[in-house]
Structures are given as C-alpha cells and as structure tokens.
Short mmCIF file of C-alpha atoms and ligand atoms in Angstrom, two decimals:
data_model
loop_
_atom_site.label_atom_id
_atom_site.label_comp_id
_atom_site.label_asym_id
_atom_site.label_seq_id
_atom_site.Cartn_x
_atom_site.Cartn_y
_atom_site.Cartn_z
CA UNK A 611 -27.96 35.29 -24.64
CA UNK A 612 -27.14 35.27 -28.38
CA UNK A 613 -29.38 37.30 -30.66
CA UNK A 614 -30.38 37.33 -34.31
CA UNK A 615 -28.73 34.96 -36.77
CA UNK A 616 -26.48 33.53 -34.08
CA UNK A 617 -29.52 32.70 -31.95
CA UNK A 618 -31.25 31.03 -34.90
CA UNK A 619 -28.20 28.83 -35.54
CA UNK A 620 -28.08 27.94 -31.86
CA UNK A 621 -31.81 27.03 -31.90
CA UNK A 622 -31.40 25.09 -35.11
CA UNK A 623 -28.55 23.00 -33.66
CA UNK A 624 -30.60 22.27 -30.56
CA UNK A 625 -33.66 21.34 -32.65
CA UNK A 626 -31.54 18.86 -34.66
CA UNK A 627 -30.22 17.25 -31.47
CA UNK A 628 -33.74 16.96 -30.06
CA UNK A 629 -34.97 15.50 -33.34
CA UNK A 630 -32.93 12.38 -32.66
CA UNK A 631 -33.68 12.33 -28.92
CA UNK A 632 -37.43 13.05 -28.95
CA UNK A 633 -39.23 11.16 -31.74
CA UNK A 634 -42.61 12.17 -30.27
CA UNK A 635 -41.83 15.79 -31.19
CA UNK A 636 -40.51 15.06 -34.69
CA UNK A 637 -43.29 16.77 -36.74
CA UNK A 638 -43.07 19.94 -34.63
CA UNK A 639 -39.28 20.04 -34.75
CA UNK A 640 -39.17 19.48 -38.51
CA UNK A 641 -41.65 22.31 -39.01
CA UNK A 642 -39.62 24.50 -36.66
CA UNK A 643 -36.42 23.83 -38.64
CA UNK A 644 -38.17 24.88 -41.86
CA UNK A 645 -39.34 28.05 -40.11
CA UNK A 646 -35.85 28.93 -38.81
CA UNK A 647 -34.51 28.59 -42.34
CA UNK A 648 -37.15 30.94 -43.78
CA UNK A 649 -36.75 33.40 -40.92
CA UNK A 650 -33.06 33.82 -41.67
CA UNK A 651 -34.04 34.90 -45.22
CA UNK A 652 -36.47 37.48 -43.79
CA UNK A 653 -33.57 39.25 -42.11
CA UNK A 654 -31.35 39.55 -45.18
CA UNK A 655 -30.84 43.19 -46.12
CA UNK A 656 -33.12 44.33 -43.33
CA UNK A 657 -33.01 48.00 -42.33
CA UNK A 658 -32.89 47.15 -38.63
CA UNK A 659 -31.05 50.31 -37.63
CA UNK A 660 -33.49 52.65 -39.38
CA UNK A 661 -36.56 50.73 -38.25
CA UNK A 662 -35.22 50.59 -34.70
CA UNK A 663 -34.89 54.37 -34.61
CA UNK A 664 -38.49 54.65 -35.83
CA UNK A 665 -39.98 52.48 -33.12
CA UNK A 666 -37.85 53.29 -30.08
CA UNK A 667 -39.95 55.05 -27.48
CA UNK A 668 -38.62 58.47 -26.41
CA UNK A 669 -39.68 57.76 -22.83
CA UNK A 670 -37.57 55.53 -20.65
CA UNK A 671 -40.45 53.26 -19.80
CA UNK A 672 -41.59 49.80 -20.80
CA UNK A 673 -42.29 48.72 -23.42
CA UNK A 674 -39.25 50.31 -24.96
CA UNK A 675 -40.28 49.52 -28.55
CA UNK A 676 -43.51 50.57 -30.21
CA UNK A 677 -43.40 47.95 -32.95
CA UNK A 678 -46.80 49.01 -34.31
CA UNK A 679 -44.82 51.93 -35.78
CA UNK A 680 -42.86 49.66 -38.17
CA UNK A 681 -43.20 50.77 -41.82
CA UNK A 682 -45.86 48.42 -43.23
CA UNK A 683 -45.28 49.64 -46.79
CA UNK A 684 -41.72 48.30 -46.61
CA UNK A 685 -42.63 45.11 -44.79
CA UNK A 686 -45.62 44.02 -46.87
CA UNK A 687 -43.66 43.03 -50.04
CA UNK A 688 -41.23 41.06 -47.85
CA UNK A 689 -44.18 39.36 -46.15
CA UNK A 690 -45.49 38.40 -49.58
CA UNK A 691 -42.15 36.73 -50.41
CA UNK A 692 -42.17 34.98 -47.00
CA UNK A 693 -45.67 33.52 -47.60
CA UNK A 694 -44.61 32.32 -51.07
CA UNK A 695 -41.53 30.57 -49.70
CA UNK A 696 -43.46 27.81 -47.87
CA UNK A 697 -43.74 24.41 -49.50
CA UNK A 698 -46.20 21.60 -48.79
CA UNK A 699 -43.82 20.06 -46.20
CA UNK A 700 -45.45 22.20 -43.46
CA UNK A 701 -48.87 21.48 -41.85
CA UNK A 702 -51.66 21.72 -44.41
CA UNK A 703 -53.80 24.50 -42.83
CA UNK A 704 -50.77 26.80 -42.61
CA UNK A 705 -49.61 25.99 -46.14
CA UNK A 706 -53.10 26.75 -47.40
CA UNK A 707 -53.26 30.02 -45.45
CA UNK A 708 -49.86 31.03 -46.87
CA UNK A 709 -51.09 30.39 -50.40
CA UNK A 710 -54.32 32.32 -49.86
CA UNK A 711 -52.48 35.29 -48.35
CA UNK A 712 -49.87 35.33 -51.13
CA UNK A 713 -52.62 35.23 -53.78
CA UNK A 714 -54.70 37.96 -52.09
CA UNK A 715 -54.62 41.74 -52.36
CA UNK A 716 -51.70 43.65 -50.87
CA UNK A 717 -54.13 45.16 -48.37
CA UNK A 718 -54.78 41.68 -46.92
CA UNK A 719 -51.09 41.24 -46.14
CA UNK A 720 -50.82 44.75 -44.76
CA UNK A 721 -53.87 44.20 -42.50
CA UNK A 722 -52.46 40.94 -41.13
CA UNK A 723 -49.16 42.58 -40.17
CA UNK A 724 -50.98 45.53 -38.59
CA UNK A 725 -53.30 43.22 -36.60
CA UNK A 726 -50.37 41.26 -35.16
CA UNK A 727 -48.43 44.38 -34.21
CA UNK A 728 -51.45 45.96 -32.53
CA UNK A 729 -52.26 42.76 -30.64
CA UNK A 730 -55.60 42.27 -32.43
CA UNK A 731 -56.87 38.87 -33.45
CA UNK A 732 -57.23 37.89 -37.10
CA UNK A 733 -60.76 36.44 -36.89
CA UNK A 734 -62.27 38.95 -39.41
CA UNK A 735 -59.50 38.23 -41.94
CA UNK A 736 -59.81 34.46 -41.35
CA UNK A 737 -63.54 34.63 -42.07
CA UNK A 738 -63.06 36.68 -45.24
CA UNK A 739 -60.29 34.42 -46.55
CA UNK A 740 -61.84 31.11 -45.48
CA UNK A 741 -58.74 30.09 -43.47
CA UNK A 742 -58.30 28.74 -39.95
CA UNK A 743 -57.62 31.71 -37.65
CA UNK A 744 -54.70 29.99 -35.89
CA UNK A 745 -53.07 29.08 -39.21
CA UNK A 746 -53.51 32.62 -40.48
CA UNK A 747 -52.14 34.18 -37.27
CA UNK A 748 -49.02 32.03 -37.58
CA UNK A 749 -47.93 33.88 -40.75
CA UNK A 750 -47.46 37.47 -39.50
CA UNK A 751 -46.06 36.25 -36.17
CA UNK A 752 -43.51 33.95 -37.83
CA UNK A 753 -42.52 36.69 -40.29
CA UNK A 754 -42.23 39.55 -37.80
CA UNK A 755 -40.58 37.58 -34.97
CA UNK A 756 -36.99 37.75 -36.31
CA UNK A 757 -37.47 41.44 -37.12
CA UNK A 758 -38.67 42.13 -33.57
CA UNK A 759 -35.77 40.10 -32.19
CA UNK A 760 -33.20 41.95 -34.30
CA UNK A 761 -34.55 45.38 -33.33
CA UNK A 762 -34.90 44.43 -29.68
CA UNK A 763 -31.31 43.15 -29.65
CA UNK A 764 -30.08 46.60 -30.70
CA UNK A 765 -31.39 48.34 -27.63
CA UNK A 766 -30.58 47.52 -24.07
CA UNK A 767 -33.46 46.59 -21.81
CA UNK A 768 -34.62 49.69 -19.95
CA UNK A 769 -33.96 48.42 -16.48
CA UNK A 770 -33.12 44.83 -15.88
CA UNK A 771 -34.45 44.92 -12.35
CA UNK A 772 -37.97 45.71 -13.61
CA UNK A 773 -40.02 42.61 -12.94
CA UNK A 774 -43.28 42.97 -14.79
CA UNK A 775 -45.03 40.00 -16.38
CA UNK A 776 -44.73 41.52 -19.88
CA UNK A 777 -41.63 41.90 -22.02
CA UNK A 778 -39.94 45.22 -21.13
CA UNK A 779 -38.87 45.60 -24.75
CA UNK A 780 -41.97 44.83 -26.83
CA UNK A 781 -44.81 44.26 -24.34
CA UNK A 782 -45.59 40.65 -25.34
CA UNK A 783 -46.26 37.96 -22.72
CA UNK A 784 -43.63 35.35 -21.84
CA UNK A 785 -43.23 32.11 -23.77
CA UNK A 786 -41.19 30.17 -21.29
CA UNK A 787 -39.42 30.61 -17.98
CA UNK A 788 -35.72 29.82 -17.38
CA UNK A 789 -33.87 28.98 -14.19
CA UNK A 790 -30.10 29.44 -14.08
CA UNK A 791 -27.30 30.28 -11.70
CA UNK A 792 -26.17 33.81 -12.53
CA UNK A 793 -23.28 35.78 -10.99
CA UNK A 794 -25.69 37.99 -9.05
CA UNK A 795 -28.23 35.33 -8.07
CA UNK A 796 -28.29 31.55 -7.83
CA UNK A 797 -31.33 29.93 -9.38
CA UNK A 798 -32.40 33.22 -10.96
CA UNK A 799 -35.64 33.09 -12.90
CA UNK A 800 -36.08 34.87 -16.20
CA UNK A 801 -39.03 34.98 -18.53
CA UNK A 802 -38.37 34.76 -22.27
CA UNK A 803 -40.54 36.90 -24.55
CA UNK A 804 -42.82 35.05 -26.98
CA UNK A 805 -42.10 37.61 -29.70
CA UNK A 806 -38.70 39.31 -29.47
CA UNK A 807 -37.01 36.62 -27.30
CA UNK A 808 -35.74 39.10 -24.69
CA UNK A 809 -35.18 37.48 -21.28
CA UNK A 810 -35.95 39.46 -18.14
CA UNK A 811 -35.73 38.72 -14.43
CA UNK A 812 -38.98 37.83 -12.68
CA UNK A 813 -39.67 36.56 -9.13
CA UNK A 814 -39.60 32.77 -8.89
CA UNK A 815 -42.75 32.33 -6.86
CA UNK A 816 -45.05 34.66 -8.80
CA UNK A 817 -47.45 33.66 -11.60
CA UNK A 818 -46.71 35.76 -14.72
CA UNK A 819 -50.35 35.31 -15.74
CA UNK A 820 -52.06 36.94 -12.73
CA UNK A 821 -49.21 37.95 -10.34
CA UNK A 822 -50.54 35.79 -7.50
CA UNK A 823 -47.97 34.02 -5.28
CA UNK A 824 -48.19 31.53 -2.43
CA UNK A 825 -50.53 28.57 -2.29
CA UNK A 826 -53.12 30.23 -4.52
CA UNK A 827 -50.44 30.74 -7.17
CA UNK A 828 -47.97 28.45 -8.87
CA UNK A 829 -47.83 24.71 -8.52
CA UNK A 830 -44.65 23.15 -9.88
CA UNK A 831 -44.79 19.79 -11.64
CA UNK A 832 -41.54 17.97 -12.36
CA UNK A 833 -41.58 14.82 -14.48
CA UNK A 834 -39.18 12.05 -13.58
CA UNK A 835 -36.52 10.94 -16.09
CA UNK A 836 -35.34 12.67 -19.25
CA UNK A 837 -37.70 15.65 -18.86
CA UNK A 838 -36.71 16.43 -15.29
CA UNK A 839 -35.26 19.75 -16.48
CA UNK A 840 -38.57 21.04 -17.92
CA UNK A 841 -40.95 21.99 -15.12
CA UNK A 842 -44.59 22.83 -15.66
CA UNK A 843 -45.64 25.86 -13.62
CA UNK A 844 -49.44 25.95 -13.42
CA UNK A 845 -51.43 28.58 -11.53
CA UNK A 846 -54.31 27.69 -9.23
CA UNK A 847 -55.80 31.17 -9.54
CA UNK A 848 -55.82 32.05 -13.27
CA UNK A 849 -55.62 28.39 -14.42
CA UNK A 850 -52.83 29.21 -16.83
CA UNK A 851 -49.35 27.72 -17.11
CA UNK A 852 -45.97 27.99 -18.70
CA UNK A 853 -42.97 25.72 -18.76
CA UNK A 854 -39.77 26.46 -16.96
CA UNK A 855 -36.47 25.14 -18.29
CA UNK A 856 -33.94 24.51 -15.54
CA UNK A 857 -30.50 25.09 -17.05
CA UNK A 858 -28.90 23.90 -13.79
CA UNK A 859 -30.26 20.42 -14.53
CA UNK A 860 -29.63 20.48 -18.28
CA UNK A 861 -27.15 23.11 -19.43
CA UNK A 862 -27.57 22.12 -23.08
CA UNK A 863 -31.24 23.13 -23.23
CA UNK A 864 -32.35 26.11 -25.33
CA UNK A 865 -35.58 27.19 -23.64
CA UNK A 866 -37.56 28.32 -26.71
CA UNK A 867 -36.68 25.06 -28.50
CA UNK A 868 -37.15 22.73 -25.57
CA UNK A 869 -40.61 24.24 -25.07
CA UNK A 870 -41.50 23.19 -28.64
CA UNK A 871 -39.87 19.76 -28.20
CA UNK A 872 -42.00 18.77 -25.19
CA UNK A 873 -45.59 18.69 -26.53
CA UNK A 874 -46.57 15.83 -24.20
CA UNK A 875 -46.24 18.21 -21.24
CA UNK A 876 -48.61 20.69 -22.93
CA UNK A 877 -51.11 17.92 -23.59
CA UNK A 878 -50.86 16.63 -20.02
CA UNK A 879 -51.41 20.05 -18.42
CA UNK A 880 -54.20 20.95 -20.89
CA UNK A 881 -55.91 17.74 -19.74
CA UNK A 882 -55.84 19.12 -16.20
CA UNK A 883 -57.76 22.18 -17.44
CA UNK A 884 -54.92 24.71 -17.76
CA UNK A 885 -54.31 27.04 -20.68
CA UNK A 886 -50.85 28.19 -21.73
CA UNK A 887 -50.14 31.90 -21.11
CA UNK A 888 -49.16 32.13 -24.78
CA UNK A 889 -48.97 29.28 -27.31
CA UNK A 890 -45.57 29.11 -29.02
CA UNK A 891 -45.20 30.18 -32.65
CA UNK A 892 -46.19 26.71 -33.91
CA UNK A 893 -49.44 26.90 -31.96
CA UNK A 894 -49.00 24.68 -28.87
ZN1 ZN B 188 -40.45 41.10 -26.39
ZN1 ZN B 189 -52.01 32.96 -12.34
#
C-alpha cells in the first residue's frame, strides 16, 4: 500500500473519479480534495525521521508508536499555519472553528493537539471557544493525520499476524475494512487505521468493535448495483458498524476514499440504529 505523498495523490485521483461518478457525494469529495491539498503542505520540511525516533516504543509490542510524545512546541506553529490555510469553501462550522483557533492563544492550539494525541475529547475547549465540538476536533485530526501516516510508514508493523481490533502502529480504531486476494490468503481481510492508515490483517468473521463472532456478531449487507463492492458490516451485539471495500469486486477502489464517497450507506445504517466504529475525518 503506498504511503505519504504517493498515497495522497492516489486518494486524490480516486476522489476526482468518484466526483464525476457519485454526484450525491460531491460536497464531501470536494471538501476531501481541499483537505488532501492542505495535508500535503503540512508534510513539507517535516522532521519525520527525528520525530519517529522520539515516539518509537522501545518494547516490541503494540502500539509501536507513542504519538503523544510528538514535540508539541514544534508542531503548534505548523498547526497555526494549517488552520489559517482554510478558505470559506469548506463547511461553515469547520471554517469558523479554524478561524477561532488561529486567532486564539498558542496554548489553545497546543491543548487541541495534545487532546487528540491522548485520545481525549475536545468538549472543554469547544465550550471555551464557542465552537461545535465535532468541527473543532476535525482540525487537530486533519493536521496530525499525515504526520502520523508518514511516521508510521517509516517503521514496519510489529507483527503482521497480530490480529487485534486496534491499529498495531498507533492504537487508533479502524476506519474501514478491505477484502482482497493476497498471495498468502484469498479474500484476506484487513482493517485500515482511521489515523495513520496502516492496514493490518483481521479475522473476517469477527466484529472489530466488540470481538464477537457468529450469529451474535456481524451481519453483512450488500447493496445491489454500483455499490456492490462496498459492504456494510453491522454488529448485532455492540450495534456498531464499519464498511468493507471488496477489491475483488472493484479493483479501482481506494478504501479510505470510497468510505467517504458512500454517505448514503452511512445514513441507511444509522437509520437502523447502528453507530460507526469511528467516523471518518470529515465526520461521517
Ligand atoms: Zn494507526
Ligand atoms: Zn460488535
């Protein structure tokens, strides 16, 4: 799987193709394309090697990276520039949050980055700043994601046979599941990390939300027609779901992008009372 700038170009090409094929996803895809553009600027002149050595765990156990150890003093000025780079073409609550964060004290920006890296929510900051929490949380996640991906790409996954429900590299939950024929296994299932985009092998029949399998676990929903390659895997036990992109049915799909480009599936499954294991970076 390509990493870093190459991966962003690959995602960007796929998003442009889907833009013409899936008009119902146009606002999300346009926003995503703006984000990919800004994320490639984040990575310019980045000290990935040095930061990677700071956060790599000395123990050979998951998660391999302790990203909460990233140097916030170096990242905060870059985060400021990132927040300033948005224009009014993105959704209004996020644009407003970006302006408020850019105009605030440096400590505000530092706290937001720290909260995201420690897995804390940003409710206190949202209250203080008068912003929507989801819009505010978008900013540090969108900024740090390419950094996490670049660092993660530098280090091999500890043990590819490890099949936990969390990313072996950074500890985040999965965004999307992928099915593909691989040399070692036909129809192999991998989960793709919602933060650093690492893909790791995970049993096909097990729910990554609660680890239940069998009838109490996953129910697979396959739509007929053009979306046949995007399955919805919902769990009868924890009532959560994620989508699974079947590359054997559509080899052109790019799972993280096709997840964003299929909002009608999220709306349909939410209507059935299921919650996504993790919303994607744009919030669905
Ligand atoms: Zn990860
Ligand atoms: Zn479950």
